[in-house]
Amino acid sequence: MAVAPPGSTVFINEIHYDNAGTDSGEAIEIAAPAGTDLSGWSLVLYNGSGGASYDTDALSGVVSGSPGTFGFVVVTYASNGIQNGSPDGIALVRPGGAVEQFLSYEGSFAATTGPALGLSATDIGRSEAGTEAAGNSLSLTGSGSTYGAFAWQAPAASSFGAVNPGQTFGAATPPPPPPPPPPTPCAVSPAVTPIHSVQGSTDVTPCAGSVVTVEGVVVGDYEGPSPTLRGFYVQEQDADADADPVTSEGIFVFNGDANSVALGNVVTVTGTAGEFQGQTQISGTTTITVTATDQSVTPASVTLPVATADYLERTEGMLVEMPQTLTVTETFQLGRFGEITVSSDGRLPQPTNVAEPGAPAQAVQAANNLNRLKFDDALQSQNPDPIVFGRDGDPLTAENTLRGGDTVTGAVGVMTYTWAGNSASGNAYRLRPVGDLSDSGLVPGGVVPEFVAANPRPTRAPEVGGSMQVAAFNVLNYFLTLDAGTNQCGPTGFTDDCRGAESAEEFDRQRTKLLAALLKLDADVLGLIEMENTSGVEPMADIVAGLNAVAGAGTYDYIETGTVGTDVIKVGLIYQPASVTPLGAAAV
């Protein structure tokens, strides 16, 4: 089961689990559109030390409020009723057992029992230290109508049963009813069960908990100890595939630290069907028998954009080919996890770069979401060495880089639904073009996709005419308050850890490099990103003072904003008064 809470319209909105002394007033608040029937919904509490559930609380009734608004349901607990983290978690569960949200505090963990079995909790990133007075809570702030529009904040005065301070709800519609159960039950054969029968026609196997025997060709081999995937992918031979386009013919076999198969082997596997991290798998294998070698299958053809968010479920575990020319649209996690994101028809735009904020930008984002796919390596490790995705099928080096806008055509790999081994890159469909059947030469392809340079780095900014330069610069956590000792940063009531330099020496080095870069830009208007957002601290004043010390008094000035929002970082503008004059009040 894949859990995607950002789009949820029924969600956990406020939590209190710890305070100084005996915990009191513990509660969990659910926000939902007015008119939502919560009958059959439940909250399941989890202990992170072992991943087991320890309490279940049924929800009921219809959420009150005027049509188009949000209402709240609050579940209260006796003293010390909610465990105090390091870590612990909460699952919000729909009727029928589907998990709508699985959140944790003070870290993440995987559930070992209950409805969230096999899922990893998403850490909300905020916690109660147990030193705050009773009457505080963790709550969401922001503006929107889905969970992903809001952000968790540090402990502040609780507001159970009402809109949180700093929170604005948009128009709301009740969520659709839960989907019907799979129409076809698992039909386990005493001999061999087709893989498409084990996969079923939804994202959850109908054979969960059943011992099954499957047979097919090894199309992806990722065996061995961690940080490998610790298993292999087996796919039904072409002659045995069914005619149903929504049932996958591939499946993952978890094999621990063993190394039992090779690419192109035909294997018979007996084990227990289930889900792990949202991917259907066979585990607890009792037998793996190789019956033939050097066999192949026909890769399924996949193109972007896909029709729906779950469209790729039909190819989960299968060898696929992407005949299009795809473009590298994101490399943010390339160094950390060895993964990139590709898209069709060029790089994806930031929505507000091409559309007005609100519904137009949301429509662009929705289209972007259907036109992107991760390419990942064969490991679940951080900071891999080498990084396999460089140009021309060679690893990434200082001389052989990979740049946004580079392209790849005809990539072949196994379509997986996995994480990167860390919650910073969670469960998603990922093409694994390394360790797949094409590496063996049994199907066309190559060991690593051949990325082609298609976006040369300019040596200078293009000449565009005009008389004014407007630029933007990410100052990378420019904090005047050092990240040292007990220092806290952020607006009053929303303080949190500082994120900038840890020593005066480190800050001086950062400041010197930043001022040199900004002076070289010589922009008339300059937007700055990731500056400290602490009450009574103004990093733009420091930056402007440093610039004017070199460029001359009055050369630069800044727009005074005070603190912006509730995060510890903010955006801002500096400008050259000789070129431009501010008008009106500052707005974000």
XYZ file of C-alpha atoms in Angstrom:
588
model
C 0.000 0.000 0.000
C 1.389 3.393 -0.951
C 0.501 6.206 1.465
C 0.538 9.722 0.024
C -0.638 12.090 2.789
C 0.144 15.484 1.166
C -3.130 15.446 -0.802
C -5.294 14.298 2.078
C -8.316 16.419 2.997
C -8.833 14.420 6.207
C -5.684 14.743 8.290
C -4.093 15.034 11.721
C -4.030 18.755 12.518
C -2.806 19.027 16.135
C -1.048 16.766 18.670
C -0.152 17.007 22.341
C 1.721 14.096 23.921
C 4.249 15.437 26.448
C 4.687 18.223 29.002
C 6.558 18.880 32.235
C 5.474 16.580 35.057
C 2.533 14.238 34.589
C 1.277 14.556 31.036
C -2.147 16.181 30.926
C -4.527 17.275 28.233
C -3.110 14.804 25.747
C -5.116 14.865 22.536
C -5.096 14.410 18.770
C -7.177 16.634 16.501
C -8.461 15.580 13.079
C -9.356 18.230 10.491
C -11.850 17.349 7.757
C -14.289 19.061 5.393
C -17.653 19.729 7.000
C -20.041 16.912 6.167
C -17.386 14.189 6.165
C -18.694 10.986 7.752
C -15.925 9.617 9.970
C -17.781 6.413 10.828
C -15.336 3.561 10.474
C -12.256 5.802 10.616
C -9.817 5.264 13.482
C -6.605 6.443 15.111
C -3.995 3.768 15.826
C -1.084 4.683 18.122
C 2.335 3.095 17.566
C 5.406 2.536 19.749
C 8.463 3.281 17.648
C 10.881 1.140 19.651
C 9.401 -2.034 18.203
C 6.945 -0.725 15.640
C 3.895 -2.288 17.325
C 0.514 -0.619 17.783
C -0.612 -0.066 21.382
C -3.969 1.696 21.178
C -6.868 2.028 18.719
C -9.556 4.712 18.967
C -12.608 4.626 16.708
C -13.907 7.853 15.177
C -17.581 8.389 14.405
C -20.184 10.880 13.292
C -20.333 13.610 10.682
C -17.954 16.582 10.905
C -19.988 19.675 11.733
C -19.748 23.033 10.007
C -21.056 24.972 7.035
C -20.615 23.481 3.539
C -17.227 24.325 2.057
C -15.554 24.807 5.449
C -13.421 22.592 7.672
C -14.384 21.178 11.043
C -12.536 19.308 13.759
C -12.809 16.127 15.795
C -10.678 15.845 18.937
C -9.727 12.540 20.579
C -8.578 13.023 24.188
C -6.480 10.668 26.287
C -5.940 9.997 29.969
C -2.720 11.178 31.601
C 0.306 9.624 29.889
C -2.027 7.952 27.375
C 0.125 8.854 24.360
C 3.696 7.591 24.498
C 6.483 10.124 24.514
C 8.485 9.476 21.398
C 12.054 8.711 20.439
C 10.156 7.801 18.274
C 6.419 7.042 18.401
C 3.662 7.521 15.856
C 0.021 7.779 14.855
C -1.828 6.178 11.948
C -5.059 7.695 10.641
C -6.960 4.783 9.131
C -9.890 4.772 6.707
C -12.846 2.390 6.878
C -11.676 -0.974 5.603
C -8.129 -0.554 6.912
C -6.430 1.669 4.304
C -3.912 3.998 5.963
C -4.553 7.664 5.156
C -1.612 8.999 7.189
C 1.205 7.475 9.207
C 3.003 10.227 11.116
C 5.696 10.056 13.776
C 7.481 12.405 16.142
C 11.099 12.342 17.374
C 12.194 10.146 14.464
C 10.826 7.638 11.975
C 10.256 3.875 12.136
C 8.465 1.051 10.332
C 5.270 -0.477 11.703
C 5.424 -4.179 12.524
C 1.763 -4.750 13.403
C -1.663 -3.264 12.757
C -3.008 -1.502 9.669
C 0.305 0.283 8.971
C 2.265 -2.994 8.888
C 5.290 -2.586 6.618
C 4.901 1.190 6.225
C 7.494 3.729 7.346
C 6.181 6.672 9.356
C 6.796 10.238 8.167
C 8.523 12.284 10.883
C 6.692 15.607 11.314
C 9.976 17.281 12.262
C 8.651 18.867 15.445
C 8.518 17.487 18.994
C 7.604 18.270 22.592
C 10.631 18.122 24.875
C 8.658 17.325 28.032
C 9.832 20.551 29.655
C 7.025 22.783 28.379
C 4.061 23.658 30.550
C 0.763 21.882 30.041
C -1.534 23.586 27.562
C 0.830 23.536 24.593
C 0.673 21.393 21.471
C 2.187 20.784 18.046
C -0.022 22.133 15.273
C -0.164 22.869 11.556
C -0.025 26.374 10.105
C -0.281 27.699 6.581
C -3.023 28.130 4.015
C -4.816 25.544 1.887
C -7.254 22.664 1.894
C -4.997 19.582 1.966
C -2.418 18.286 4.425
C 0.486 19.139 2.130
C -0.400 22.835 2.199
C 0.461 23.143 5.890
C 3.610 22.795 8.017
C 4.135 21.575 11.584
C 5.284 24.147 14.098
C 7.148 24.095 17.414
C 5.138 23.790 20.664
C 2.737 26.687 21.257
C -0.563 27.279 23.053
C -3.033 24.564 22.051
C -6.182 25.259 20.029
C -7.946 21.893 19.996
C -11.362 22.075 18.349
C -10.634 25.336 16.529
C -8.552 26.675 13.658
C -4.888 26.872 14.683
C -3.206 30.284 14.970
C -1.571 31.041 11.628
C -3.816 28.582 9.763
C -6.265 29.456 6.974
C -8.437 26.868 5.269
C -9.464 27.078 1.624
C -12.649 25.701 0.096
C -13.237 22.105 1.139
C -15.054 19.121 -0.306
C -15.534 15.823 1.531
C -13.155 13.071 0.392
C -14.510 10.390 -1.929
C -15.612 7.126 -0.335
C -12.943 4.441 0.016
C -12.434 2.290 -3.084
C -14.184 -1.065 -3.158
C -12.155 -4.124 -2.187
C -10.334 -5.981 -4.973
C -12.933 -7.770 -7.088
C -10.887 -10.926 -7.530
C -9.715 -12.908 -4.483
C -6.381 -14.632 -4.482
C -6.550 -17.936 -6.325
C -3.554 -19.820 -4.948
C -2.637 -22.883 -6.949
C -1.100 -25.903 -5.248
C 1.458 -25.923 -8.062
C 2.344 -22.525 -9.589
C 0.323 -19.313 -9.183
C 0.753 -16.772 -12.004
C 2.542 -13.639 -10.872
C -0.290 -11.463 -12.200
C -2.662 -13.297 -9.839
C -0.395 -12.531 -6.882
C -0.095 -8.874 -7.926
C -3.827 -8.420 -8.532
C -5.424 -5.405 -10.169
C -4.793 -2.874 -7.357
C -1.750 -1.663 -5.443
C -2.272 -4.333 -2.770
C -1.851 -8.062 -3.345
C -5.051 -10.079 -2.878
C -2.848 -12.923 -1.626
C -1.438 -11.192 1.464
C -0.406 -13.805 4.024
C -0.811 -16.721 1.607
C 2.029 -19.083 0.729
C 2.425 -19.007 -3.048
C 4.698 -20.575 -5.645
C 5.604 -18.479 -8.685
C 7.823 -19.082 -11.690
C 9.510 -16.623 -14.017
C 12.667 -15.006 -15.355
C 15.024 -13.012 -13.111
C 14.901 -9.510 -14.625
C 16.601 -7.618 -11.784
C 19.268 -8.980 -9.434
C 19.891 -6.878 -6.319
C 20.920 -9.611 -3.887
C 23.422 -9.563 -1.060
C 23.784 -7.744 2.256
C 22.600 -4.169 2.787
C 22.857 -1.607 1.186
C 21.570 -3.683 -1.727
C 17.814 -4.193 -2.134
C 18.431 -7.693 -0.668
C 16.487 -9.614 -3.269
C 15.597 -9.974 -6.930
C 12.746 -9.304 -9.348
C 11.176 -12.167 -11.249
C 8.819 -11.742 -14.210
C 6.347 -14.078 -15.872
C 7.594 -15.433 -19.203
C 5.929 -13.831 -22.227
C 3.868 -16.915 -23.070
C 2.363 -17.033 -19.562
C 1.353 -13.359 -19.249
C -2.346 -12.538 -19.052
C -4.263 -10.090 -21.238
C -5.178 -7.708 -18.401
C -3.232 -4.447 -18.846
C -3.554 -3.437 -15.165
C -2.041 -6.567 -13.580
C 1.731 -6.572 -13.267
C 3.712 -9.610 -14.405
C 6.680 -8.911 -12.110
C 7.299 -9.249 -8.375
C 10.100 -8.720 -5.857
C 11.504 -11.695 -3.950
C 13.111 -10.757 -0.635
C 16.119 -13.027 -0.119
C 17.903 -11.572 2.917
C 21.673 -11.547 2.550
C 21.703 -14.612 0.273
C 22.868 -14.668 -3.329
C 20.891 -17.389 -5.100
C 20.161 -16.345 -8.694
C 21.561 -14.624 -11.773
C 20.036 -12.440 -14.461
C 18.212 -14.555 -17.042
C 17.644 -17.512 -14.706
C 14.212 -19.116 -14.783
C 13.352 -19.737 -11.142
C 10.575 -21.307 -9.104
C 10.042 -19.508 -5.795
C 7.854 -20.478 -2.845
C 7.169 -17.951 -0.091
C 4.593 -15.685 1.551
C 2.956 -12.889 -0.446
C 2.634 -9.448 1.136
C 3.462 -5.753 0.948
C 6.578 -3.927 2.136
C 7.076 -0.173 1.758
C 4.116 -0.224 -0.631
C 5.657 -2.817 -2.947
C 4.230 -6.308 -3.442
C 6.778 -8.976 -2.579
C 7.363 -12.601 -1.694
C 9.301 -13.127 1.521
C 10.044 -15.929 3.948
C 11.056 -17.993 0.946
C 11.290 -21.704 1.592
C 12.579 -22.719 -1.850
C 14.329 -21.029 -4.776
C 14.988 -23.434 -7.645
C 16.782 -22.512 -10.882
C 15.275 -24.452 -13.801
C 16.895 -22.715 -16.803
C 19.429 -20.006 -17.665
C 19.963 -17.248 -20.243
C 16.270 -16.541 -20.799
C 14.665 -13.185 -21.574
C 11.338 -11.358 -21.570
C 9.974 -8.529 -23.685
C 10.224 -5.222 -21.801
C 6.954 -3.366 -21.288
C 6.869 0.046 -22.960
C 6.369 3.032 -20.636
C 6.103 6.666 -21.677
C 5.657 9.934 -19.818
C 3.405 11.577 -18.860
C 1.319 8.831 -17.277
C -2.463 9.021 -17.053
C -2.856 8.761 -13.271
C -0.681 8.841 -10.169
C -0.925 5.050 -9.751
C -0.591 4.186 -13.446
C 2.886 2.659 -13.066
C 1.513 0.090 -10.596
C 0.691 -2.076 -13.633
C 4.437 -2.437 -14.310
C 5.665 -2.784 -10.702
C 8.478 -5.328 -10.635
C 8.659 -5.657 -14.429
C 11.393 -4.963 -16.954
C 10.378 -1.828 -18.846
C 11.722 0.224 -21.724
C 11.245 3.978 -22.064
C 11.533 4.679 -25.804
C 11.228 8.450 -25.452
C 13.992 10.960 -25.201
C 13.744 11.998 -21.555
C 15.276 15.049 -19.920
C 17.112 15.288 -16.604
C 14.859 17.656 -14.672
C 16.274 17.274 -11.142
C 19.651 16.221 -9.704
C 19.090 17.301 -6.096
C 19.498 13.781 -4.654
C 22.179 12.571 -7.090
C 25.050 12.970 -4.656
C 23.187 11.751 -1.584
C 21.221 8.787 -2.961
C 22.487 8.244 -6.507
C 19.104 9.195 -7.978
C 17.828 11.693 -10.526
C 14.402 12.695 -11.849
C 13.574 12.702 -15.557
C 10.636 14.084 -17.525
C 9.403 14.253 -21.101
C 9.335 17.351 -23.324
C 12.146 19.106 -21.510
C 12.647 20.154 -17.903
C 9.605 20.702 -15.719
C 8.862 24.316 -14.781
C 8.294 25.604 -11.291
C 4.511 26.176 -11.339
C 4.589 29.821 -10.251
C 7.259 30.506 -12.869
C 4.678 29.989 -15.609
C 1.298 30.409 -13.887
C -0.417 32.599 -11.326
C -0.427 31.299 -7.727
C -3.535 29.353 -6.780
C -5.536 27.151 -9.123
C -3.450 27.885 -12.278
C -0.181 26.981 -10.545
C -1.779 23.946 -8.917
C -2.814 22.715 -12.362
C 0.794 22.992 -13.556
C 1.973 21.070 -10.487
C -0.606 18.339 -11.112
C 0.675 17.975 -14.677
C 4.287 17.919 -13.445
C 3.465 15.109 -11.018
C 2.347 12.883 -13.908
C 5.398 13.698 -16.007
C 8.265 12.713 -13.755
C 10.056 9.507 -12.774
C 13.055 8.744 -10.604
C 16.032 6.859 -12.033
C 17.888 5.160 -9.165
C 21.000 3.046 -8.807
C 21.147 -0.492 -7.415
C 21.759 0.499 -3.785
C 19.889 1.788 -0.732
C 22.837 3.765 0.621
C 23.674 7.404 1.177
C 26.621 9.124 -0.504
C 27.385 6.269 -2.943
C 30.821 6.048 -4.506
C 30.957 5.875 -7.444
C 27.817 7.699 -8.549
C 26.793 5.728 -11.625
C 24.798 8.382 -13.478
C 27.272 10.471 -15.435
C 27.285 11.136 -19.148
C 27.864 8.513 -21.869
C 27.221 5.560 -19.543
C 30.209 6.411 -17.344
C 30.213 7.303 -13.624
C 29.894 10.879 -12.429
C 33.204 12.694 -11.944
C 34.386 16.284 -11.895
C 35.237 15.891 -15.572
C 32.152 13.814 -16.512
C 29.239 15.673 -15.008
C 25.477 15.380 -15.355
C 23.528 18.596 -15.862
C 19.854 19.445 -15.752
C 18.659 19.426 -19.348
C 20.830 16.468 -20.386
C 18.877 13.720 -22.157
C 18.614 9.937 -22.339
C 16.811 7.795 -24.928
C 15.631 4.180 -24.732
C 16.400 3.566 -21.057
C 15.735 -0.011 -19.886
C 15.355 -1.101 -16.262
C 13.148 -2.621 -13.588
C 10.196 -0.559 -12.375
C 10.279 -0.648 -8.579
C 8.215 0.984 -5.846
C 10.746 1.591 -3.096
C 12.439 4.258 -1.031
C 16.110 5.235 -1.196
C 16.833 3.657 2.184
C 16.122 6.929 3.999
C 12.968 8.939 4.672
C 14.524 11.945 2.919
C 13.703 10.137 -0.328
C 10.566 8.168 0.387
C 8.508 5.559 -1.406
C 8.112 6.260 -5.115
C 8.137 4.548 -8.462
C 11.770 4.228 -9.505
C 13.325 2.850 -12.658
C 16.386 0.815 -11.724
C 18.414 0.731 -14.955
C 21.366 -0.837 -13.133
C 21.332 -4.533 -12.210
C 18.569 -5.329 -14.704
C 18.311 -7.909 -17.486
C 19.759 -5.535 -20.087
C 23.063 -5.634 -18.179
C 23.438 -9.279 -19.197
C 22.981 -8.624 -22.903
C 19.886 -10.850 -23.018
C 17.748 -7.855 -24.055
C 18.850 -4.633 -25.772
C 20.072 -1.911 -23.473
C 23.221 -1.274 -21.505
C 24.751 -1.482 -18.074
C 24.017 2.207 -17.407
C 21.846 4.621 -19.441
C 23.828 6.863 -21.755
C 23.041 10.444 -20.847
C 23.872 12.979 -23.542
C 24.936 16.566 -22.902
C 22.080 18.729 -24.176
C 22.282 21.874 -22.044
C 25.787 23.363 -22.175
C 26.686 25.572 -19.250
C 26.844 29.203 -20.412
C 30.149 30.945 -19.916
C 28.373 34.257 -19.382
C 24.864 35.621 -19.081
C 23.198 36.226 -22.451
C 22.882 39.765 -23.750
C 19.189 40.611 -23.489
C 19.285 44.383 -23.714
C 17.542 46.607 -21.207
C 18.906 48.886 -18.543
C 18.176 47.015 -15.309
C 19.361 43.735 -13.824
C 17.106 41.687 -11.537
C 18.626 38.576 -9.966
C 17.989 35.939 -7.302
C 20.514 34.333 -4.975
C 20.221 31.487 -2.461
C 22.401 32.554 0.462
C 22.341 29.010 1.893
C 21.203 29.544 5.480
C 22.772 32.925 6.161
C 22.302 33.251 9.936
C 23.760 35.928 12.174
C 22.909 33.716 15.170
C 25.432 30.897 15.369
C 24.208 27.317 15.429
C 25.974 26.674 18.716
C 25.162 25.920 22.327
C 21.540 26.515 23.257
C 20.902 29.187 20.608
C 17.412 29.161 19.112
C 16.188 30.919 15.988
C 12.851 31.822 14.445
C 9.932 34.188 15.056
C 8.605 34.653 18.570
C 6.486 31.632 19.465
C 7.953 29.508 16.675
C 11.592 29.116 17.659
C 13.609 26.126 16.565
C 17.205 25.075 15.968
C 19.404 27.496 14.037
C 20.698 26.335 10.661
C 23.648 28.542 9.846
C 27.346 28.676 10.653
C 28.503 26.853 13.774
C 31.407 29.183 14.596
C 32.495 32.772 14.024
C 35.250 31.540 11.722
C 32.754 29.610 9.607
C 30.417 32.619 9.460
C 33.233 34.961 8.389
C 34.145 32.589 5.573
C 30.504 32.392 4.442
C 30.043 36.162 4.632
C 33.213 36.946 2.695
C 32.271 34.622 -0.170
C 28.679 35.868 -0.240
C 29.578 39.562 -0.378
C 32.099 38.954 -3.159
C 29.486 37.123 -5.221
C 26.793 39.768 -4.721
C 29.165 42.594 -5.616
C 30.151 40.745 -8.770
C 26.484 40.358 -9.736
C 25.972 44.123 -9.427
C 22.197 43.617 -9.727
C 19.810 46.537 -9.357
C 17.282 44.343 -7.538
C 18.312 41.123 -5.837
C 16.021 38.533 -4.250
C 17.671 36.633 -1.400
C 16.613 33.180 -0.212
C 17.322 31.278 3.053
C 18.099 34.132 5.423
C 17.642 33.915 9.184
C 14.066 34.737 10.224
C 14.493 35.536 13.927
C 12.676 38.271 15.815
C 15.022 41.235 16.306
C 17.668 39.898 13.884
C 17.982 41.314 10.347
C 20.531 39.553 8.119
C 19.770 41.908 5.201
C 21.016 44.842 7.263
C 24.295 42.999 7.780
C 24.585 42.105 4.091
C 23.841 45.677 2.969
C 26.377 47.064 5.460
C 29.002 44.703 4.075
C 28.214 45.628 0.464
C 28.250 49.367 1.171
C 31.577 49.081 2.983
C 33.069 48.141 -0.396
C 30.750 49.805 -2.938
C 30.241 53.042 -1.017
C 27.704 54.336 1.469
C 24.137 54.223 0.186
C 24.880 52.007 -2.815
C 22.584 49.266 -1.493
C 19.507 49.207 0.731
C 16.933 46.590 1.680
C 13.185 46.200 2.072
C 12.285 45.931 5.742
C 9.970 42.976 6.364
C 10.580 41.938 9.953
C 9.962 38.235 10.422
C 8.082 36.449 7.636
C 5.825 33.498 8.392
C 6.771 30.925 11.016
C 9.858 29.163 9.617
C 13.414 29.927 10.740
C 14.360 31.142 7.245
C 12.829 33.821 5.038
C 13.173 35.598 1.699
C 13.882 39.273 1.103
C 14.947 41.980 -1.360
C 17.952 44.284 -1.536
C 18.299 46.976 -4.178
C 20.333 49.912 -5.442
C 18.477 53.177 -4.631
C 20.162 54.906 -7.565
C 18.308 52.555 -9.920
C 14.937 51.782 -8.319
C 12.536 53.185 -5.735
C 10.329 50.942 -3.536
C 6.567 51.426 -3.798
C 3.903 50.229 -1.365
C 4.265 47.764 1.479
C 6.279 44.562 1.478
C 4.324 41.403 0.591
C 5.230 37.742 0.273
